[in-house]
Short mmCIF file of C-alpha atoms in Angstrom, two decimals:
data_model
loop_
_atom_site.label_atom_id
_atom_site.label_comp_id
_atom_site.label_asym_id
_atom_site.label_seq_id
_atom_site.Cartn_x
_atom_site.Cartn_y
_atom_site.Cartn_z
CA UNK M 1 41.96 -38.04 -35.99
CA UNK M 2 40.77 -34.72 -36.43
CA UNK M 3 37.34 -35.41 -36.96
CA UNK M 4 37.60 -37.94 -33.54
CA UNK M 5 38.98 -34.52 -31.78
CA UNK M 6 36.30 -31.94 -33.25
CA UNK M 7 33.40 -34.66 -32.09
CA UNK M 8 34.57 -35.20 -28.33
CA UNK M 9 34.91 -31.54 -27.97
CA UNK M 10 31.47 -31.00 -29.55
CA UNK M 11 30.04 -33.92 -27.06
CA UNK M 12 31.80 -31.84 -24.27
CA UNK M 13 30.53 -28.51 -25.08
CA UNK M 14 27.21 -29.48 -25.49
CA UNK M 15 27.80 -31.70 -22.11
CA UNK M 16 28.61 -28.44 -20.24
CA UNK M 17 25.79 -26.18 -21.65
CA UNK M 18 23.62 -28.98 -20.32
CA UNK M 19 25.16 -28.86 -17.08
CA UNK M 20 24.44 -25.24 -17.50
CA UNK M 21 20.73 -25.22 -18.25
CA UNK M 22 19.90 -27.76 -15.36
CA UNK M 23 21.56 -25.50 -12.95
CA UNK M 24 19.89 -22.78 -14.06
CA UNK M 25 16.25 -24.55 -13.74
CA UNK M 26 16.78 -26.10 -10.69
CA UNK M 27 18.38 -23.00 -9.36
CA UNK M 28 15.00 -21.23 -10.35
CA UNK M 29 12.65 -23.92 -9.43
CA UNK M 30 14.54 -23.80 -5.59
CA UNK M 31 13.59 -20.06 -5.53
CA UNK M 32 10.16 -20.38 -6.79
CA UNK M 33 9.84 -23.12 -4.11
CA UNK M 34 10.95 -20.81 -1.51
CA UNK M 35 9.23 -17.86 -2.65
CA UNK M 36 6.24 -20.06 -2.82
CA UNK M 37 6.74 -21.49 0.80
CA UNK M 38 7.27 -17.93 2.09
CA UNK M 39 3.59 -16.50 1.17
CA UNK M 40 1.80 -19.65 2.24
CA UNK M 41 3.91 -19.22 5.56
CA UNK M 42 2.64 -15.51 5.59
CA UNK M 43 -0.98 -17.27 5.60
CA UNK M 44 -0.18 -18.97 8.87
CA UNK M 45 1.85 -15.89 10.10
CA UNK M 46 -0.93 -13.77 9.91
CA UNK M 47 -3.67 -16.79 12.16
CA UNK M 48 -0.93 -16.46 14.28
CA UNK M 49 -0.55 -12.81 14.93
CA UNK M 50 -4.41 -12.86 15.35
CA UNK M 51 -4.37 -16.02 18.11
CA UNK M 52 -1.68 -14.00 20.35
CA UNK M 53 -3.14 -9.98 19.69
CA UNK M 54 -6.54 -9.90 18.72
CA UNK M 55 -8.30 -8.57 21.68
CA UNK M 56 -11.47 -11.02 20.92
CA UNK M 57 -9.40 -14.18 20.58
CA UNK M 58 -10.85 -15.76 23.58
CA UNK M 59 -14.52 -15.93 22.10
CA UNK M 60 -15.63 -19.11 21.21
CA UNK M 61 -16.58 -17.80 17.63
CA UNK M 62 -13.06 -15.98 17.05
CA UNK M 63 -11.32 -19.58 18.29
CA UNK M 64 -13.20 -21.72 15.97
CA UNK M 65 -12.09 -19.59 13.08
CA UNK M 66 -8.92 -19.25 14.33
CA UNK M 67 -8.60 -23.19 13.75
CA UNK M 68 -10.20 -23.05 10.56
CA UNK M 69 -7.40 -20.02 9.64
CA UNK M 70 -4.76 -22.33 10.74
CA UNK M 71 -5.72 -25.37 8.77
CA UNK M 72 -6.54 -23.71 5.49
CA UNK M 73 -3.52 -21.65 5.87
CA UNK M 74 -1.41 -24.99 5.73
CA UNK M 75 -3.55 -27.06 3.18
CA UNK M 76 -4.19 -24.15 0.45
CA UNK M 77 -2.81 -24.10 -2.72
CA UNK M 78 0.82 -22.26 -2.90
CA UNK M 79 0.73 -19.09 -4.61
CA UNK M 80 4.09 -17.05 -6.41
CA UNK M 81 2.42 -13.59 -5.89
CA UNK M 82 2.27 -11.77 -3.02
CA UNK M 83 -0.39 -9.82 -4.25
CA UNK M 84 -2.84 -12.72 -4.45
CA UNK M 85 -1.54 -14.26 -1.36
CA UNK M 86 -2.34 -10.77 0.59
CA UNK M 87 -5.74 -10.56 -1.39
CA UNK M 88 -6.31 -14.76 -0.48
CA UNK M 89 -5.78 -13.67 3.05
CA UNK M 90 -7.58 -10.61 3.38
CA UNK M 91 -10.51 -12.79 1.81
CA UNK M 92 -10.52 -15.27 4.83
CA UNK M 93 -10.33 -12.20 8.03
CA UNK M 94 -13.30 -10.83 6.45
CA UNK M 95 -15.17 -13.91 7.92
CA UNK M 96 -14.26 -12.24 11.32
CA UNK M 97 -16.31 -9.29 10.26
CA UNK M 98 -14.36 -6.68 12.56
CA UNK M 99 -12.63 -3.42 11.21
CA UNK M 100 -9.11 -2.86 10.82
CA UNK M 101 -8.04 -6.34 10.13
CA UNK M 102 -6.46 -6.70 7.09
CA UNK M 103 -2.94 -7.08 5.47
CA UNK M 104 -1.53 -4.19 3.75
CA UNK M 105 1.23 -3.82 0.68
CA UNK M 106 3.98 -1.43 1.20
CA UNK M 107 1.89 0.98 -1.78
CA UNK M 108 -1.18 0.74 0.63
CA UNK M 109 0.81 1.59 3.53
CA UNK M 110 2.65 4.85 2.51
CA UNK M 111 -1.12 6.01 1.36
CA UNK M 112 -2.49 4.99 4.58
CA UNK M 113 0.23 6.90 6.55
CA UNK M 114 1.25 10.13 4.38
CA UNK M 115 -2.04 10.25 2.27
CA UNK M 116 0.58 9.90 -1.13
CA UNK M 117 -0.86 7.92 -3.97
CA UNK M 118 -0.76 7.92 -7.58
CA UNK M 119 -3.55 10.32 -8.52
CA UNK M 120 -5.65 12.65 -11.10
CA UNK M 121 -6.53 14.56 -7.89
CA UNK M 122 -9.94 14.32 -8.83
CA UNK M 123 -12.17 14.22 -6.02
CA UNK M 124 -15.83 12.81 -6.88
CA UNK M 125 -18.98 11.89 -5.66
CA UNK M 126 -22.05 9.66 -7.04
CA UNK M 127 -25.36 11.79 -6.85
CA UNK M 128 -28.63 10.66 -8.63
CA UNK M 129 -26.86 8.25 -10.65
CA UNK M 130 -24.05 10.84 -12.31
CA UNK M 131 -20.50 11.28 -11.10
CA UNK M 132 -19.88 14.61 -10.09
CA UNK M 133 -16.33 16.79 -9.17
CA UNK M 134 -16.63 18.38 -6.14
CA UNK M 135 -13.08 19.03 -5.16
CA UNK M 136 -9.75 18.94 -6.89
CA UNK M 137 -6.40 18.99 -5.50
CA UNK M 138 -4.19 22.14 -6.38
CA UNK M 139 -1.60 21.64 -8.78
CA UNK M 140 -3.08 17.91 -9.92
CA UNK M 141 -3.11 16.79 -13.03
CA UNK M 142 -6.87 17.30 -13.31
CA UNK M 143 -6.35 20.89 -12.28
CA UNK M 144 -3.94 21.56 -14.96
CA UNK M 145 -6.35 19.53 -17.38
CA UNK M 146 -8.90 22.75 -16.94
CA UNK M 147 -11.29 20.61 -14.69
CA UNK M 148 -13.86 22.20 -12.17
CA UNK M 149 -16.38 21.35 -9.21
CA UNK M 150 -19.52 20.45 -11.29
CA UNK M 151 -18.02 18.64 -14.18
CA UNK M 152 -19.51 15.52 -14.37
CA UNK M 153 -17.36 12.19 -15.63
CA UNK M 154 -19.37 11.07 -18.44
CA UNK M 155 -16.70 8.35 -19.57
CA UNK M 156 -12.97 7.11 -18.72
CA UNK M 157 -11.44 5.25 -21.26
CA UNK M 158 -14.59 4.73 -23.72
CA UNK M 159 -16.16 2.94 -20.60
CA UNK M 160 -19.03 4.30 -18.61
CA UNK M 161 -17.58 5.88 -15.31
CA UNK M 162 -19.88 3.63 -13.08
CA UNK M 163 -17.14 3.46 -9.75
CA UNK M 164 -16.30 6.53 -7.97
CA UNK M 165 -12.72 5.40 -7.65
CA UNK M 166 -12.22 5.06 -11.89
CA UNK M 167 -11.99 8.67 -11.26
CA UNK M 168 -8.19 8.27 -9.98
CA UNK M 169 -7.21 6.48 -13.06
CA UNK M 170 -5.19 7.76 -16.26
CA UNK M 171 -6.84 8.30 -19.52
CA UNK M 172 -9.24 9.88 -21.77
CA UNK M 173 -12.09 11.48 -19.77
CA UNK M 174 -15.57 12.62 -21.35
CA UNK M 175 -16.74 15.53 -19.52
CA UNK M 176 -20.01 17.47 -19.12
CA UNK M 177 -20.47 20.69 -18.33
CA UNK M 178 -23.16 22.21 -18.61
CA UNK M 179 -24.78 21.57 -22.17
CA UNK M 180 -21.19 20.86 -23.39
CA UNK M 181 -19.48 17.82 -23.80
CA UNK M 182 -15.54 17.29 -24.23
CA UNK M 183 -12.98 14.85 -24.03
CA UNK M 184 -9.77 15.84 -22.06
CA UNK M 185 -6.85 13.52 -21.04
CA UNK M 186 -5.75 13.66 -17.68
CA UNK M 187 -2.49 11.62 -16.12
CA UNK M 188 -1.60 10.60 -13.37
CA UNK M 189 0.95 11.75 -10.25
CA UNK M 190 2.64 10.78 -7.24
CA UNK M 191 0.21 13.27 -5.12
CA UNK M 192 0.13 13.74 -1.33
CA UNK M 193 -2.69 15.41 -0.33
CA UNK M 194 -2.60 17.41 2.75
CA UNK M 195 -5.87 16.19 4.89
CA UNK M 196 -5.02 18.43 7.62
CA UNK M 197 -7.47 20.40 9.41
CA UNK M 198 -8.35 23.66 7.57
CA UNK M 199 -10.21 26.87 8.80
CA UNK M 200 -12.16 28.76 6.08
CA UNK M 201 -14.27 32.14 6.18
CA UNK M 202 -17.69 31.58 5.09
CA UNK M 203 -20.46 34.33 4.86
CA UNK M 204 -21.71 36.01 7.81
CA UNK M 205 -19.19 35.42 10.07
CA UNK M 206 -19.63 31.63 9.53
CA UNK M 207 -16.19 29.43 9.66
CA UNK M 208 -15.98 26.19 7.89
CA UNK M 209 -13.43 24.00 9.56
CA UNK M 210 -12.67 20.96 7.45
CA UNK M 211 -10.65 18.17 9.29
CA UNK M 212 -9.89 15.49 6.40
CA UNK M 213 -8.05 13.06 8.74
CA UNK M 214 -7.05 12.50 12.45
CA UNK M 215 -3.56 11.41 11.70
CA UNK M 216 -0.67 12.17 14.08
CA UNK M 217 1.34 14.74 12.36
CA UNK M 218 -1.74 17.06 11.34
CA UNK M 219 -1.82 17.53 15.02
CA UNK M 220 1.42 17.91 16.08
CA UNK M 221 3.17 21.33 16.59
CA UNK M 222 1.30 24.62 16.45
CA UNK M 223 -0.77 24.05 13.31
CA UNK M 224 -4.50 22.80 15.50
CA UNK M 225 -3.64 25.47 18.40
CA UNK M 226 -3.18 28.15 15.92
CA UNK M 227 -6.43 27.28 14.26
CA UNK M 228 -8.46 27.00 17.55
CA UNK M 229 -6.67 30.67 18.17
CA UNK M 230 -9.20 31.54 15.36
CA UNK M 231 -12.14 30.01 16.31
CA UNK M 232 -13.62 33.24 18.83
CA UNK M 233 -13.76 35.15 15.50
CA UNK M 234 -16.27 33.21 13.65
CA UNK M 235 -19.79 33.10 15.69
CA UNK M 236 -20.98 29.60 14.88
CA UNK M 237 -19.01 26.81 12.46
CA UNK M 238 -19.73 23.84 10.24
CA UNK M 239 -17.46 21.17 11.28
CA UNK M 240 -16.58 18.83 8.09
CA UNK M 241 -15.58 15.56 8.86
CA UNK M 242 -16.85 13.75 5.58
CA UNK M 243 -14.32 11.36 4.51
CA UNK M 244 -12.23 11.09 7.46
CA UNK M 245 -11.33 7.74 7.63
CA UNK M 246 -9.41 8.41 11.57
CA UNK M 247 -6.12 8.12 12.91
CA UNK M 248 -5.05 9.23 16.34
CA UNK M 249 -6.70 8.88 19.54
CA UNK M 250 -4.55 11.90 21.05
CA UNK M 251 -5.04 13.46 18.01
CA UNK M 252 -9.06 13.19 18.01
CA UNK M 253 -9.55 14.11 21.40
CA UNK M 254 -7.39 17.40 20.79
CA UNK M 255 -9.62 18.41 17.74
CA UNK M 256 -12.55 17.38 20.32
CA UNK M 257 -11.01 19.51 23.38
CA UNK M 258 -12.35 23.12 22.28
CA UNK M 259 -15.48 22.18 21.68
CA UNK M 260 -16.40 20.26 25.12
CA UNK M 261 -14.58 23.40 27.03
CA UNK M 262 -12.68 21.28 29.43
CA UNK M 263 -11.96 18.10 30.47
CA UNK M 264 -15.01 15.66 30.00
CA UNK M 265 -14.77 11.42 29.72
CA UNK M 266 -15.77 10.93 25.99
CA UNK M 267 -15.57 7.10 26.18
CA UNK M 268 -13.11 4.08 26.87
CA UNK M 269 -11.09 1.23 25.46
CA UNK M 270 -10.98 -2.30 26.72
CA UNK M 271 -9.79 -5.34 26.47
CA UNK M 272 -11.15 -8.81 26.94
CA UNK M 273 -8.94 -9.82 29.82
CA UNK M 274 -8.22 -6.89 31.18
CA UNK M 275 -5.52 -6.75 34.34
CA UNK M 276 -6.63 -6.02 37.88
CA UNK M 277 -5.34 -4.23 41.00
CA UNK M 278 -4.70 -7.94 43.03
CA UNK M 279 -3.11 -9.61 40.12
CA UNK M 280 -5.83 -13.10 40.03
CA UNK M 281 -8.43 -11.48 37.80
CA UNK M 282 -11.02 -11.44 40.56
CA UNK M 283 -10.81 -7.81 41.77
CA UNK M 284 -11.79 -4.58 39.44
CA UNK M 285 -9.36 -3.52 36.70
CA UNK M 286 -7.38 -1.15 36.47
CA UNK M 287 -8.52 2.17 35.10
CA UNK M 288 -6.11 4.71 33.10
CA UNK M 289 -5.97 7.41 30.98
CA UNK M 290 -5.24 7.71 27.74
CA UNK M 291 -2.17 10.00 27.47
CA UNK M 292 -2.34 13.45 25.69
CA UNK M 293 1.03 11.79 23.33
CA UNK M 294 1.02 11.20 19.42
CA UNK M 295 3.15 8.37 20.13
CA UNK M 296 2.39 4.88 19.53
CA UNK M 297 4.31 3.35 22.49
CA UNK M 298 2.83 5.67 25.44
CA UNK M 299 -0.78 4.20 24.69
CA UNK M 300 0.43 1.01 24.12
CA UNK M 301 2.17 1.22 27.59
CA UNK M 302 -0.91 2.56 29.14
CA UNK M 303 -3.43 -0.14 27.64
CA UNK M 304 -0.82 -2.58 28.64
CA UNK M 305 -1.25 -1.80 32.25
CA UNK M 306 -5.03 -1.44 32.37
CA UNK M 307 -8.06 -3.87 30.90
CA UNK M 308 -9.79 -0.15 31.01
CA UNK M 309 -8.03 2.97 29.24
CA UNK M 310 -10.87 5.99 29.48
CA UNK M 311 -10.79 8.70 27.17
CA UNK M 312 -10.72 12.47 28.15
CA UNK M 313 -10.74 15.28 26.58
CA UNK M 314 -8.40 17.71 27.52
CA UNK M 315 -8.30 21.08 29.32
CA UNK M 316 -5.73 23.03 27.94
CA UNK M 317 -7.45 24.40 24.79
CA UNK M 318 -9.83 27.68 24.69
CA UNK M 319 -13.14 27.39 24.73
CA UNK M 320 -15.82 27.25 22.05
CA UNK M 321 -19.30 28.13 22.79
CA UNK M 322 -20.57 28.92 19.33
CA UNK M 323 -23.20 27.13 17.18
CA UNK M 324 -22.35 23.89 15.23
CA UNK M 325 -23.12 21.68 12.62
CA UNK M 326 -20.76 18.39 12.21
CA UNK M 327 -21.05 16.74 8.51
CA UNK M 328 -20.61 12.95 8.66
CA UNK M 329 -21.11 10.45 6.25
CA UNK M 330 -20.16 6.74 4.80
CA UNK M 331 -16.61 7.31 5.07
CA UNK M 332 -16.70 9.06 8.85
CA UNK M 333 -14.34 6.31 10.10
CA UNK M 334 -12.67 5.18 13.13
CA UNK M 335 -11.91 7.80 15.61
CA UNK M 336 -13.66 10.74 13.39
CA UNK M 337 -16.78 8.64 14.20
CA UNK M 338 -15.44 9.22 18.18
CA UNK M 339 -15.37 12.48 17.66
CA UNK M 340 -18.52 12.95 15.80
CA UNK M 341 -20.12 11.15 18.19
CA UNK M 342 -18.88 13.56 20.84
CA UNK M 343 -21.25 16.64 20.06
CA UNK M 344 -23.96 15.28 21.18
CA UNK M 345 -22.95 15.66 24.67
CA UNK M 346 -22.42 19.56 23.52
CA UNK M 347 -25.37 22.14 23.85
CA UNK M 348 -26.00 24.34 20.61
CA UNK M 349 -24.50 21.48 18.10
CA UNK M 350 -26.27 19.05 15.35
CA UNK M 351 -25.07 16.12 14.04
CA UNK M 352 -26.30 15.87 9.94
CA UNK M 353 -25.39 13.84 7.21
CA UNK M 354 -25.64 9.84 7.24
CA UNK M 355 -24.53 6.80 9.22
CA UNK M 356 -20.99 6.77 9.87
CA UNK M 357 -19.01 3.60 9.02
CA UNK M 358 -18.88 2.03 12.11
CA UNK M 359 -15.65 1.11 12.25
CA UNK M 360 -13.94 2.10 15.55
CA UNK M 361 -11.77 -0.39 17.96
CA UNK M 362 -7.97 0.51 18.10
CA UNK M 363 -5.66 -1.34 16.56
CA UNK M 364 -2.01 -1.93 16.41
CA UNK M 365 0.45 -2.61 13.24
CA UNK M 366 2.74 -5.69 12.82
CA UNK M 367 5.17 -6.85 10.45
CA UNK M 368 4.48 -10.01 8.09
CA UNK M 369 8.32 -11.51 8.25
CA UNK M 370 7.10 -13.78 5.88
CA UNK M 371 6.65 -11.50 3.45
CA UNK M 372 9.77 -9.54 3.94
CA UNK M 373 9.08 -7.59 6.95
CA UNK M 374 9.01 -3.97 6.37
CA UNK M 375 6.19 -2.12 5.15
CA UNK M 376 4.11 -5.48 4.63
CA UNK M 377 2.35 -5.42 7.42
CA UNK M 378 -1.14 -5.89 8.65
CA UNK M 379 -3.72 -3.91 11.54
CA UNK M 380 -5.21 -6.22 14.25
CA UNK M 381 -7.57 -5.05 16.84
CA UNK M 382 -6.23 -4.92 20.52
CA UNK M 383 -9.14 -2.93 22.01
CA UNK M 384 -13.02 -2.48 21.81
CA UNK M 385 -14.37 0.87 22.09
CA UNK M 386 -17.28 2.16 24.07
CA UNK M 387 -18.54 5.86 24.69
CA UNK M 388 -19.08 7.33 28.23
CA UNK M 389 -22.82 6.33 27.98
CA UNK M 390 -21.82 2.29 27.22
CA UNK M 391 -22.45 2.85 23.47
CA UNK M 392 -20.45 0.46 21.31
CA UNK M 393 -19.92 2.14 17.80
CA UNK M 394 -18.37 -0.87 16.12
CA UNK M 395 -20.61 -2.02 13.12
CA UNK M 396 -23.09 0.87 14.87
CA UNK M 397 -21.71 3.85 14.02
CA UNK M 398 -22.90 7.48 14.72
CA UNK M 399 -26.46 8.04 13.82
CA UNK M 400 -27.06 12.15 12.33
CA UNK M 401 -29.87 13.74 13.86
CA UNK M 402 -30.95 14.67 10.65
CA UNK M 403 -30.27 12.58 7.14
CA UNK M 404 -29.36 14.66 4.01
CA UNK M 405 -29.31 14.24 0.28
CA UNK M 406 -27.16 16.22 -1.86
CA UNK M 407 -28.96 17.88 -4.71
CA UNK M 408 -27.49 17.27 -8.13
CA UNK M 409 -28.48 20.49 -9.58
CA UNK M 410 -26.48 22.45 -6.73
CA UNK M 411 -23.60 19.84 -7.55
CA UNK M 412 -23.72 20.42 -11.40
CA UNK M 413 -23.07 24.01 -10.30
CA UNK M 414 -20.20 23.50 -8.29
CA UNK M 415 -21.97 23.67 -5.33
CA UNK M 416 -22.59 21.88 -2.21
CA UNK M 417 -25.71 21.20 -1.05
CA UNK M 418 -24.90 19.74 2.59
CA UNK M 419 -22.54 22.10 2.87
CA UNK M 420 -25.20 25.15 1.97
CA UNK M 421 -28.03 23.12 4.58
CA UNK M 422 -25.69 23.61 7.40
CA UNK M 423 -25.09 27.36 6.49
CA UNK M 424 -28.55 27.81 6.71
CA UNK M 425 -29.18 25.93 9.80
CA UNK M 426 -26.23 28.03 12.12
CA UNK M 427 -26.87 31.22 10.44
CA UNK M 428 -30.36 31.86 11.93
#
């Protein structure tokens, strides 16, 4: 009887942990499902977003990929990463081949917006087949590692440092400097560099004005009215806008106002079916101006109400009259390329360096629900941009009146070479 007892209760216990277990898996396999469901949903979230905001979405081209989107969106293979669904996606706009389309994580997003990564703070370039320091952050962990402009990154982790970026990853780094050559490990930290704009005394009366980004709150307050304050005591400048990937319109056009002395149409946005004064899309469209506001929602509002939004410079800034030399390159993006492109309206000013990126239509952020919502989000273009004299710099860029190569030797010194060129050039 006993033995009868222990058995059923055996046969019940092991009944109930089975009862467990299958809850358990199906419980999992229902969120896996859903998870799964969710990213390939973000896939036809995102065609979606593009068919109703895209400013190009009328073109035949852009509405025969647009069905394509659609209909690989729904047949793909499901995917339980969000990472590989964003990187799937971001795969499939590039067949659009127009900037600032893409889907963005919530790590890319903070960088984009406060310039606050993990980072050595090692700031590199490739020149003549070596990868040279030219910059370091203060305080970084590369600065406290006892690195300097000119060291060159031999190695990173026993590998040959062959990508400019390896240079922000953790590790063992084999450095040369000079005829010496030293290993030195070098971490990693949550850094957020300041890109703002930056006014710095050169020789002979020469003032190096370094604008690392165009986003909103570098030019916001008194910090850019306080710096053109300074410009009447330096007799010519060397504008640096190497590496600025853009930002703000508002923000662009202030950093442009000094220069152009007043208020001057730099260019305009537009639309592909833009709004017009009668209301059936036969009479002209309506022209506006893009507001002197930081804010999102003002231009929004203004492009809303206008197939046309011009851009102007604005008059309440002193003037600068002074020789210049603007530094462009590669990563000149967006509107930096906008306001590049803007000196060569401007007596007594060169443009040097190489082709910008050519990557400038304004775009406007929305949130993937699918993915959560939040910071994963993703840029779509709602606006083309053309200068005053009809020039479209989208996958054109800004061409330098004069191309320059930087010299390793002055590199390996700490020095730069573009930088030095454009002394020369406004000092005589």
């Amino acid at each position: 009887m006993i033995e009868t007892i222990s058995t059923e209760r055996d046969r019940r216990s092991r009944t109930g942990w089975f009862g467990f277990f299958f809850f358990v898996i199906v419980t999992l396999a229902t969120v896996l499902v859903v998870i799964a469901r969710s990213n390939r949903g973000a896939a036809i979230e995102v065609c979606e977003l593009i068919r109703k905001n895209y400013f190009r979405a009328a073109e035949p081209e852009v509405r025969s990929f647009l069905s394509k989107c659609s209909s690989e969106a729904e047949s793909e293979p499901a995917t339980l990463s969000k990472k590989v669904e964003i990187a799937r996606i971001n795969r499939r706009l590039s067949g659009l081949k127009t900037s600032h389309l893409s889907v963005y994580t919530p790590v890319e997003n903070k960088q984009l917006w406060t310039n606050e990564r993990l980072d050595t703070g090692i700031r590199a370039r490739r020149i003549d087949g070596e990868i040279v320091v030219y910059r370091l952050i203060e305080e970084s962990p590369a600065v406290k590692a006892g690195l300097k402009p000119g060291d060159a990154i031999v190695m990173i982790n026993g590998e040959a440092a062959d990508e400019d970026e390896a240079v922000s990853a953790p590790g063992i780094y084999k450095i040369a400097r000079g005829h010496k050559l030293f290993d030195v490990e070098i971490m990693t930290e949550d850094i957020s560099e300041d890109l703002g704009p930056r006014l710095i005394p050169l020789e002979a009366g020469i003032g190096h004005l370094r604008i690392g980004s165009f986003l909103p709150q570098y030019f916001d307050g008194d910090r850019w009215p306080k710096i053109v304050a300074r410009l009447k005591s330096f007799g010519s400048l060397v504008i640096d806008v190497r590496g600025n990937a853009g930002g703000s319109f508002p923000a662009a056009l202030r950093a442009l106002s000094p220069f152009v002395c007043g208020e001057r149409a730099v260019g305009s946005l537009w639309t592909s079916a833009p709004k017009t004064d009668d209301g059936d899309g036969g009479g002209d469209s309506v022209q506006r101006v893009l507001p002197n506001d930081l804010e999102a929602s003002p231009q929004l509002d203004a492009l809303n109400g206008s197939g046309r939004l011009e851009l102007r410079t604005f008059s309440d800034y002193r003037c600068y009259e002074g020789p210049v030399v603007v530094l462009v390159d590669e990563g000149t993006s967006s509107v930096a390329e906008i306001f590049a492109e803007g000196f060569f309206e401007r007596s007594n000013s060169r443009i040097w360096g190489v082709p910008t990126a050519g990557q400038v239509v304004m775009a406007r952020w929305f949130e993937i629900g699918s993915l959560g919502g939040g910071d994963y989000a993703m840029a779509i273009p709602i606006a083309g941009y053309r200068t005053a004299k009809g020039k479209d710099l989208e996958r054109q860029g800004v061409d330098p009146q004069k191309i320059l190569i930087y010299d390793l030797e002055q590199a390996l010194r700490g020095q730069d070479s573009w930088l030095n060129q454009a002394i020369h050039a406004v000092s005589k």
